[in-house]
Amino acid sequence: MPASRAPLPQPTPESQPFFDALKQRRLLIQRCTDCGNAYYYPRPFCPACLSSEVEWEQASGRGTLYSFVINHRAAPGFVAPYIIAVVELDEGPRMMSNLVHVEPDPEMVHCEMPVEIVFDDVDDDFTLPRFRPIDS
Ligand code: ZN
């Protein structure tokens, strides 16, 4: 019997470029060319000024841990414990993701720790963004 697996995102026309770029090891965010606001998640208008003059740009993939929770009650397809993280990218937007390559132990994880992206090839069609601590 196949193991259950975590559900995958369902790309929309607005988010397809984001997922295509992940397969190419690039993290894309959007920026408003009217007011300069950078944002995530993908959408065809700026959440700050509602302008539709927005464009994709490649993010650095670096940021800091804004918040996290260590989940001990796994949803189907997940293996507990694991870390659900909100990462604040250096460009400003916050992304919900997972923190990996670190023990899911509150002694090992703290807010504002520097992190960088890890491209996780979950199957042939999907690469998802996770983050790991940057050794400093
Ligand atoms: Zn704007």
Tab-separated table of C-alpha atoms and ligand atoms in Angstrom:
chain	number	residue	atom	x	y	z
A	1	MET	CA	0.000	0.000	0.000
A	2	PRO	CA	1.513	3.350	-0.955
A	3	ALA	CA	2.315	5.674	1.889
A	4	SER	CA	0.044	8.653	2.131
A	5	ARG	CA	1.660	11.856	1.051
A	6	ALA	CA	1.254	15.457	1.918
A	7	PRO	CA	-1.159	17.342	-0.322
A	8	LEU	CA	0.431	19.477	-3.025
A	9	PRO	CA	-0.467	23.031	-3.973
A	10	GLN	CA	-2.868	23.567	-6.854
A	11	PRO	CA	-1.261	26.216	-9.077
A	12	THR	CA	-3.505	28.901	-10.494
A	13	PRO	CA	-2.794	31.023	-13.582
A	14	GLU	CA	-1.485	33.667	-11.162
A	15	SER	CA	0.850	31.311	-9.275
A	16	GLN	CA	2.055	29.072	-12.131
A	17	PRO	CA	5.164	31.246	-12.836
A	18	PHE	CA	6.097	30.946	-9.132
A	19	PHE	CA	5.958	27.128	-9.267
A	20	ASP	CA	7.699	26.948	-12.662
A	21	ALA	CA	10.579	29.019	-11.268
A	22	LEU	CA	10.947	26.799	-8.204
A	23	LYS	CA	11.642	23.852	-10.517
A	24	GLN	CA	14.481	25.962	-11.956
A	25	ARG	CA	15.863	26.699	-8.464
A	26	ARG	CA	14.631	30.282	-8.450
A	27	LEU	CA	12.328	31.977	-5.936
A	28	LEU	CA	10.088	34.595	-7.534
A	29	ILE	CA	8.126	37.285	-5.779
A	30	GLN	CA	6.122	40.125	-7.277
A	31	ARG	CA	6.753	43.846	-7.060
A	32	CYS	CA	4.471	46.754	-7.818
A	33	THR	CA	6.020	49.139	-10.326
A	34	ASP	CA	3.732	51.965	-9.150
A	35	CYS	CA	4.537	52.011	-5.411
A	36	GLY	CA	7.523	49.650	-5.141
A	37	ASN	CA	5.857	47.229	-2.732
A	38	ALA	CA	7.186	43.643	-2.906
A	39	TYR	CA	4.715	40.956	-1.932
A	40	TYR	CA	3.876	37.289	-1.690
A	41	TYR	CA	1.575	35.302	-2.398
A	42	PRO	CA	1.202	35.759	-6.164
A	43	ARG	CA	-1.732	37.864	-7.324
A	44	PRO	CA	-2.330	40.191	-10.261
A	45	PHE	CA	-2.590	43.398	-8.231
A	46	CYS	CA	-0.597	45.136	-5.533
A	47	PRO	CA	-2.043	44.515	-2.045
A	48	ALA	CA	-0.748	47.929	-0.899
A	49	CYS	CA	-2.110	50.259	-3.611
A	50	LEU	CA	-4.264	47.901	-5.764
A	51	SER	CA	-2.335	48.771	-8.927
A	52	SER	CA	-2.221	46.042	-11.573
A	53	GLU	CA	1.225	47.265	-12.699
A	54	VAL	CA	3.143	44.407	-11.114
A	55	GLU	CA	6.095	42.322	-12.269
A	56	TRP	CA	8.005	39.228	-11.193
A	57	GLU	CA	11.469	39.445	-9.757
A	58	GLN	CA	13.893	36.883	-8.431
A	59	ALA	CA	14.286	36.990	-4.668
A	60	SER	CA	17.554	36.255	-2.903
A	61	GLY	CA	16.122	33.249	-1.083
A	62	ARG	CA	17.485	34.641	2.176
A	63	GLY	CA	15.638	36.049	5.127
A	64	THR	CA	14.967	35.639	8.816
A	65	LEU	CA	12.643	33.446	10.820
A	66	TYR	CA	9.676	35.650	11.750
A	67	SER	CA	7.642	33.049	13.655
A	68	PHE	CA	7.368	29.285	13.980
A	69	VAL	CA	5.552	26.412	15.612
A	70	ILE	CA	6.814	22.878	16.185
A	71	ASN	CA	3.962	20.606	15.175
A	72	HIS	CA	3.734	17.294	17.065
A	73	ARG	CA	0.377	16.235	15.610
A	74	ALA	CA	1.071	15.424	11.986
A	75	ALA	CA	-1.554	15.878	9.305
A	76	PRO	CA	-1.847	12.932	6.866
A	77	GLY	CA	1.324	12.660	4.792
A	78	PHE	CA	3.510	14.543	7.244
A	79	VAL	CA	5.960	13.099	9.756
A	80	ALA	CA	5.897	14.808	13.155
A	81	PRO	CA	7.516	16.640	14.726
A	82	TYR	CA	8.201	19.264	12.088
A	83	ILE	CA	8.572	23.022	12.031
A	84	ILE	CA	6.014	25.293	10.399
A	85	ALA	CA	7.754	28.584	9.785
A	86	VAL	CA	6.925	32.099	8.698
A	87	VAL	CA	9.985	33.526	6.991
A	88	GLU	CA	10.470	37.214	6.342
A	89	LEU	CA	12.410	37.465	3.097
A	90	ASP	CA	15.178	40.061	2.787
A	91	GLU	CA	12.983	41.738	0.142
A	92	GLY	CA	10.171	42.162	2.736
A	93	PRO	CA	7.399	39.646	2.027
A	94	ARG	CA	6.619	36.915	4.546
A	95	MET	CA	6.129	33.311	3.401
A	96	MET	CA	4.721	30.356	5.283
A	97	SER	CA	6.984	27.349	4.800
A	98	ASN	CA	8.877	24.744	6.770
A	99	LEU	CA	12.205	25.030	8.542
A	100	VAL	CA	14.384	22.010	7.693
A	101	HIS	CA	17.928	20.776	8.353
A	102	VAL	CA	17.544	21.611	12.051
A	103	GLU	CA	16.192	19.595	14.973
A	104	PRO	CA	12.539	20.456	15.715
A	105	ASP	CA	13.590	21.495	19.197
A	106	PRO	CA	12.788	24.905	20.721
A	107	GLU	CA	16.391	25.046	21.976
A	108	MET	CA	17.625	24.961	18.371
A	109	VAL	CA	15.204	27.406	16.745
A	110	HIS	CA	14.634	31.066	17.520
A	111	CYS	CA	12.901	33.995	15.903
A	112	GLU	CA	15.081	36.306	13.804
A	113	MET	CA	17.575	33.542	13.019
A	114	PRO	CA	18.949	33.942	9.478
A	115	VAL	CA	17.640	31.378	7.008
A	116	GLU	CA	18.013	30.514	3.334
A	117	ILE	CA	15.888	28.639	0.857
A	118	VAL	CA	16.136	24.910	0.184
A	119	PHE	CA	14.498	23.675	-3.035
A	120	ASP	CA	12.668	20.466	-2.130
A	121	ASP	CA	11.815	18.279	-5.154
A	122	VAL	CA	8.740	16.579	-3.740
A	123	ASP	CA	8.040	14.802	-7.048
A	124	ASP	CA	8.769	15.086	-10.784
A	125	ASP	CA	6.380	18.003	-11.169
A	126	PHE	CA	6.732	19.922	-7.926
A	127	THR	CA	9.509	21.710	-6.143
A	128	LEU	CA	8.534	23.436	-2.914
A	129	PRO	CA	10.396	26.138	-0.997
A	130	ARG	CA	11.647	25.188	2.459
A	131	PHE	CA	14.168	27.101	4.562
A	132	ARG	CA	17.179	26.144	6.651
A	133	PRO	CA	19.261	28.074	9.159
A	134	ILE	CA	22.337	29.783	7.784
A	135	ASP	CA	25.403	28.818	9.779
A	136	SER	CA	26.978	32.024	10.941
B	1	ZN	ZN	1.554	49.210	-5.231
